Amino acid sequence: MVRDERLSEPDAERAAQAAREACSRPVADVEPISKGINAIYRIEFADGERAVLKAATFNTAAELRAEPRILSRLDRETELPVPEVLAVAEDGGSLGVFHFLLDYCEGRQIRDLDRLSPDEQERLVRDAGRNLARLHEYQLDEVEGCGPLRMTDPEEDGNGREFTTGPDRDSWGDVFASLADHPIQLVEQVQCGDDSGRFSDLVPDVVAAFEEVEEAVAEAETPVVLHLDFRPDNFVLTPPDQKCRDDSADERPIRYVLDFGDPAVGDYRLDLAFAEDATIRVAMPGTERADYLAELLRTAYARERGIDHGEIRNDS
């Protein structure tokens, strides 16, 4: 759950102190980054190396704890390019809120495909499909059931935190239906002029529609880790004049995948649909170009995972 009220963002001095404490390194400079819903800072250490500090000022600590841990697992055990986790301040340290530091990812970022040439769009879409498939190939064997990915509380016998989707294992239909909760809250809060509930009369129909779909959603045969925000704004791309980490920048333009701030476990098709929509459909809705790029995305995804399009579409 997000906080009832967003916390004030710590000033640069406090962020610098937190970075010094967490990494045991002197800090030369701190710069806030206006990206995301939690407080984020670019940290420059005295030796010139840089990091990113992310603090739970919007999400609760319980909600954000999974991000550095899933990043560490993916960094160690998969080929998915993610930033290295440098430190985790479980007790909040001098900031007083849960925070962690990541290696700063050099490269360029774009908000949508319109910033790219047609050839660059196609290379990016194919690489996005491959990287999403790499994520979905990874299995968290200790997690059963579907739902938001969180961490357990440390046990009294000293065992560390473990991944969980909660004490009550939800069906995939339940989880899918719960996706309507936040949009419904936003609809209820929309204000037009003096009318604070302009669209509130639509809420019952929206709820009913999701409840109807809930019954029709099939269980995920093999639940996977879902990113749920897989889009160009969360990619760090290789600059045109550089090579990426595997020296194949032309075909692998995505240098890093960022922001695992709200991971879940469920059916991969939802993550793939979200990625297709956010990466392609929003930028060029209702066009033949969008259909063509979507096919490239799905083909690259299916090839990387060794599945066919029929499975993606659930044509059984």
Coordinates of C-alpha atoms in Angstrom, one line a residue:
M1 CA 0.0 0.0 0.0
V2 CA 1.1 3.5 -0.7
R3 CA 1.3 5.9 2.2
D4 CA -1.8 7.8 3.2
E5 CA 0.2 11.0 2.8
R6 CA 3.4 11.5 0.8
L7 CA 6.4 12.2 3.0
S8 CA 8.5 15.3 2.5
E9 CA 11.5 14.6 0.3
P10 CA 14.8 14.8 2.3
D11 CA 17.1 17.7 1.4
A12 CA 20.4 17.1 -0.4
E13 CA 22.4 17.3 2.8
R14 CA 20.4 14.4 4.4
A15 CA 20.6 12.4 1.2
A16 CA 24.4 12.9 1.1
Q17 CA 24.7 11.7 4.8
A18 CA 22.5 8.6 4.0
A19 CA 24.8 7.7 1.1
R20 CA 27.9 8.1 3.2
E21 CA 26.5 5.9 5.9
A22 CA 25.2 3.2 3.5
C23 CA 28.3 3.0 1.4
S24 CA 31.1 4.2 3.8
R25 CA 32.3 6.6 1.1
P26 CA 32.7 10.4 1.0
V27 CA 30.2 12.2 -1.1
A28 CA 31.1 15.1 -3.3
D29 CA 27.7 16.1 -4.7
V30 CA 24.0 15.3 -4.6
E31 CA 21.3 16.1 -7.2
P32 CA 17.6 15.3 -7.0
I33 CA 16.2 13.4 -10.0
S34 CA 12.6 14.4 -10.9
K35 CA 11.6 10.9 -12.0
G36 CA 9.3 8.4 -10.4
I37 CA 7.0 8.7 -7.4
N38 CA 9.5 8.2 -4.6
A39 CA 12.4 10.5 -3.8
I40 CA 15.4 9.8 -6.0
Y41 CA 18.9 11.4 -6.0
R42 CA 22.0 11.2 -8.1
I43 CA 25.0 10.7 -5.8
E44 CA 28.5 11.6 -6.8
F45 CA 31.2 10.1 -4.6
A46 CA 34.5 11.8 -4.0
D47 CA 36.3 9.4 -6.4
G48 CA 34.0 10.5 -9.2
E49 CA 31.9 7.3 -9.3
R50 CA 28.1 7.9 -9.2
A51 CA 25.1 6.1 -7.7
V52 CA 21.3 6.6 -7.4
L53 CA 19.6 6.7 -4.0
K54 CA 15.9 5.8 -3.8
A55 CA 13.9 6.5 -0.7
A56 CA 10.4 5.3 0.2
T57 CA 8.6 8.6 0.5
F58 CA 5.5 7.6 -1.5
N59 CA 5.5 3.8 -1.3
T60 CA 5.7 2.2 2.2
A61 CA 8.9 0.3 3.1
A62 CA 6.9 -2.9 2.9
E63 CA 6.0 -2.1 -0.7
L64 CA 9.5 -1.0 -1.8
R65 CA 11.7 -3.7 0.0
A66 CA 11.4 -6.2 -2.8
E67 CA 13.0 -3.9 -5.4
P68 CA 16.6 -4.0 -4.4
R69 CA 16.4 -7.7 -3.6
I70 CA 14.8 -8.7 -7.0
L71 CA 17.4 -6.6 -8.7
S72 CA 20.2 -8.4 -6.9
R73 CA 18.8 -11.8 -7.9
L74 CA 18.3 -10.8 -11.5
D75 CA 21.8 -9.3 -11.7
R76 CA 23.4 -12.5 -10.4
E77 CA 21.2 -15.1 -12.0
T78 CA 20.0 -13.8 -15.4
E79 CA 21.2 -12.0 -18.5
L80 CA 18.7 -9.2 -17.9
P81 CA 20.7 -5.9 -17.8
V82 CA 19.8 -4.3 -14.5
P83 CA 21.7 -1.9 -12.2
E84 CA 23.9 -3.3 -9.4
V85 CA 22.6 -2.8 -5.9
L86 CA 25.3 -1.1 -3.8
A87 CA 23.6 -0.9 -0.4
V88 CA 20.2 -1.3 1.4
A89 CA 19.3 0.8 4.5
E90 CA 16.8 -1.5 6.1
D91 CA 16.4 0.6 9.3
G92 CA 16.1 3.9 7.4
G93 CA 19.4 5.3 8.7
S94 CA 19.6 9.1 8.9
L95 CA 16.7 9.5 6.4
G96 CA 14.3 7.7 8.7
V97 CA 12.8 5.8 5.8
F98 CA 13.7 2.7 3.9
H99 CA 16.2 3.5 1.1
F100 CA 18.7 1.8 -1.1
L101 CA 21.5 2.8 -3.5
L102 CA 22.1 1.5 -7.0
D103 CA 25.0 1.9 -9.4
Y104 CA 24.3 4.9 -11.7
C105 CA 23.4 3.7 -15.2
E106 CA 25.1 5.8 -17.9
G107 CA 23.3 6.2 -21.2
R108 CA 20.4 8.0 -22.8
Q109 CA 16.7 7.9 -22.0
I110 CA 13.7 8.6 -24.1
R111 CA 10.0 8.9 -23.2
D112 CA 8.6 7.3 -26.4
L113 CA 9.4 5.9 -29.8
D114 CA 8.8 9.2 -31.6
R115 CA 12.3 10.2 -30.6
L116 CA 13.8 7.4 -32.7
S117 CA 14.2 6.7 -36.4
P118 CA 12.2 3.8 -37.9
D119 CA 15.2 1.5 -37.8
E120 CA 16.0 2.5 -34.2
Q121 CA 12.4 1.8 -33.2
E122 CA 12.5 -1.7 -34.6
R123 CA 15.8 -2.5 -32.9
L124 CA 14.5 -1.1 -29.6
V125 CA 11.2 -3.1 -29.8
R126 CA 13.0 -6.3 -30.6
D127 CA 15.4 -5.8 -27.7
A128 CA 12.5 -5.0 -25.4
G129 CA 10.8 -8.2 -26.3
R130 CA 14.0 -10.2 -25.6
N131 CA 14.6 -8.5 -22.3
L132 CA 11.1 -9.0 -21.1
A133 CA 11.4 -12.7 -22.0
R134 CA 14.6 -12.9 -20.0
L135 CA 12.7 -11.6 -17.0
H136 CA 9.8 -14.0 -17.4
E137 CA 12.2 -17.0 -17.8
Y138 CA 13.4 -16.4 -14.3
Q139 CA 11.7 -18.4 -11.6
L140 CA 11.3 -17.5 -7.9
D141 CA 10.9 -21.0 -6.7
E142 CA 10.1 -20.0 -3.1
V143 CA 7.0 -18.0 -4.1
E144 CA 3.6 -19.7 -4.5
G145 CA 0.5 -18.0 -5.8
C146 CA 0.0 -14.7 -7.6
G147 CA 0.0 -11.2 -6.3
P148 CA 2.2 -8.2 -5.5
L149 CA 5.8 -9.3 -4.8
R150 CA 6.8 -8.4 -1.2
M151 CA 9.3 -9.5 1.5
T152 CA 8.5 -11.4 4.6
D153 CA 9.4 -10.0 8.0
P154 CA 12.6 -11.5 9.6
E155 CA 11.7 -14.5 11.7
E156 CA 12.5 -14.6 15.4
D157 CA 15.0 -17.4 14.8
G158 CA 17.2 -15.0 12.8
N159 CA 16.3 -16.1 9.3
G160 CA 16.4 -13.2 6.8
R161 CA 13.6 -11.8 4.6
E162 CA 12.2 -14.0 1.8
F163 CA 10.0 -13.2 -1.2
T164 CA 6.3 -13.7 -0.8
T165 CA 3.0 -12.8 -2.4
G166 CA 1.3 -12.7 1.0
P167 CA -0.2 -15.2 3.4
D168 CA -3.3 -15.7 1.4
R169 CA -2.6 -17.0 -2.1
D170 CA -4.9 -15.2 -4.5
S171 CA -6.1 -16.6 -7.7
W172 CA -4.9 -14.9 -10.9
G173 CA -8.4 -13.7 -11.5
D174 CA -8.5 -12.0 -8.1
V175 CA -5.2 -10.3 -8.8
F176 CA -6.3 -9.2 -12.3
A177 CA -9.5 -7.7 -10.9
S178 CA -7.6 -5.8 -8.3
L179 CA -5.8 -3.9 -11.0
A180 CA -9.0 -1.8 -11.2
D181 CA -8.6 -0.5 -7.6
H182 CA -6.3 2.4 -8.3
P183 CA -7.9 3.6 -11.5
I184 CA -11.3 3.5 -9.7
Q185 CA -9.9 5.7 -6.9
L186 CA -8.7 8.2 -9.6
V187 CA -12.1 8.2 -11.3
E188 CA -13.7 8.9 -8.0
Q189 CA -11.4 11.8 -7.3
V190 CA -11.7 13.6 -10.7
Q191 CA -12.8 17.1 -10.3
C192 CA -14.3 19.2 -13.1
G193 CA -14.9 22.8 -12.0
D194 CA -16.9 22.6 -8.8
D195 CA -18.0 19.1 -9.4
S196 CA -15.7 16.9 -7.3
G197 CA -17.4 13.6 -8.3
R198 CA -17.9 14.3 -12.0
F199 CA -17.4 10.6 -13.1
S200 CA -18.2 8.8 -9.8
D201 CA -21.5 7.4 -11.3
L202 CA -19.3 5.3 -13.7
V203 CA -17.6 3.4 -10.8
P204 CA -20.2 0.7 -10.3
D205 CA -20.1 -0.2 -14.0
V206 CA -16.3 -0.3 -14.0
V207 CA -16.3 -2.6 -10.9
A208 CA -19.0 -4.8 -12.4
A209 CA -17.0 -5.2 -15.6
F210 CA -13.8 -6.2 -13.8
E211 CA -15.8 -8.7 -11.6
E212 CA -17.2 -10.3 -14.7
V213 CA -13.8 -10.6 -16.3
E214 CA -12.4 -12.0 -13.1
E215 CA -14.5 -15.1 -13.5
A216 CA -13.2 -15.6 -17.1
V217 CA -9.5 -15.1 -16.4
A218 CA -7.7 -18.5 -16.5
E219 CA -5.2 -19.3 -13.8
A220 CA -1.6 -18.7 -14.7
E221 CA 0.0 -22.1 -15.5
T222 CA 3.5 -20.9 -14.5
P223 CA 3.4 -17.6 -12.7
V224 CA 6.4 -15.4 -13.4
V225 CA 7.9 -12.2 -12.0
L226 CA 6.1 -9.2 -13.6
H227 CA 7.7 -5.8 -14.0
L228 CA 4.3 -4.0 -14.7
D229 CA 6.0 -0.8 -16.0
F230 CA 8.2 -2.1 -18.8
R231 CA 8.4 0.9 -21.2
P232 CA 11.0 3.2 -22.9
D233 CA 11.1 5.6 -19.9
N234 CA 12.5 2.8 -17.8
F235 CA 15.2 1.8 -20.3
V236 CA 18.7 3.2 -20.4
L237 CA 19.8 3.1 -24.0
T238 CA 23.3 2.8 -25.4
P239 CA 24.4 6.2 -26.9
P240 CA 24.8 6.1 -30.7
D241 CA 28.6 6.5 -30.4
Q242 CA 29.1 3.7 -27.9
K243 CA 28.8 0.0 -27.7
C244 CA 26.7 -1.8 -25.1
R245 CA 28.0 -4.3 -22.6
D246 CA 28.1 -7.2 -25.1
D247 CA 29.5 -5.1 -28.0
S248 CA 26.3 -5.4 -30.1
A249 CA 24.8 -2.0 -29.7
D250 CA 23.1 -2.1 -33.1
E251 CA 20.9 -5.1 -32.1
R252 CA 20.9 -4.7 -28.3
P253 CA 20.2 -1.0 -27.7
I254 CA 18.9 -1.4 -24.2
R255 CA 21.8 -1.1 -21.8
Y256 CA 19.8 -1.3 -18.6
V257 CA 16.2 -2.0 -17.4
L258 CA 15.1 0.2 -14.5
D259 CA 12.4 0.6 -11.9
F260 CA 11.2 -2.6 -10.3
G261 CA 9.3 -0.6 -7.8
D262 CA 6.1 -2.5 -7.9
P263 CA 6.8 -6.1 -9.0
A264 CA 4.2 -8.8 -9.0
V265 CA 3.9 -12.5 -9.7
G266 CA 1.3 -13.6 -12.3
D267 CA 0.6 -14.5 -16.0
Y268 CA 3.3 -13.2 -18.3
R269 CA 0.7 -12.2 -20.9
L270 CA -0.3 -9.2 -18.7
D271 CA 3.2 -7.8 -18.6
L272 CA 3.7 -8.4 -22.3
A273 CA 0.4 -6.6 -23.0
F274 CA 1.3 -3.7 -20.7
A275 CA 4.7 -3.4 -22.4
E276 CA 3.2 -3.5 -25.9
D277 CA 0.7 -0.7 -24.9
A278 CA 3.2 1.5 -23.1
T279 CA 6.0 1.1 -25.6
I280 CA 4.1 1.1 -28.9
R281 CA 0.3 1.7 -28.8
V282 CA 0.4 4.9 -26.7
A283 CA 2.9 6.5 -29.1
M284 CA 1.1 5.6 -32.3
P285 CA -2.5 4.5 -31.5
G286 CA -4.5 2.7 -34.2
T287 CA -1.8 2.7 -36.9
E288 CA -0.5 0.0 -39.1
R289 CA 3.0 0.9 -37.9
A290 CA 1.9 0.1 -34.3
D291 CA 0.6 -3.3 -35.5
Y292 CA 3.9 -4.0 -37.3
L293 CA 6.1 -3.1 -34.2
A294 CA 3.8 -5.1 -31.9
E295 CA 4.4 -8.1 -34.1
L296 CA 8.2 -7.5 -33.8
L297 CA 7.9 -7.3 -30.0
R298 CA 5.9 -10.5 -29.7
T299 CA 8.2 -12.4 -32.2
A300 CA 11.3 -11.4 -30.3
Y301 CA 9.7 -12.3 -27.0
A302 CA 8.5 -15.7 -28.3
R303 CA 11.8 -16.6 -29.9
E304 CA 13.8 -15.7 -26.7
R305 CA 11.5 -17.9 -24.6
G306 CA 11.1 -20.7 -27.1
I307 CA 7.3 -20.4 -27.4
D308 CA 4.9 -19.7 -30.2
H309 CA 2.5 -16.9 -30.9
G310 CA -0.4 -19.2 -30.2
E311 CA 0.6 -19.5 -26.6
I312 CA 1.0 -15.7 -26.3
R313 CA -2.6 -15.3 -27.6
N314 CA -3.8 -18.3 -25.6
D315 CA -5.2 -19.8 -28.8
S316 CA -5.8 -23.2 -27.2

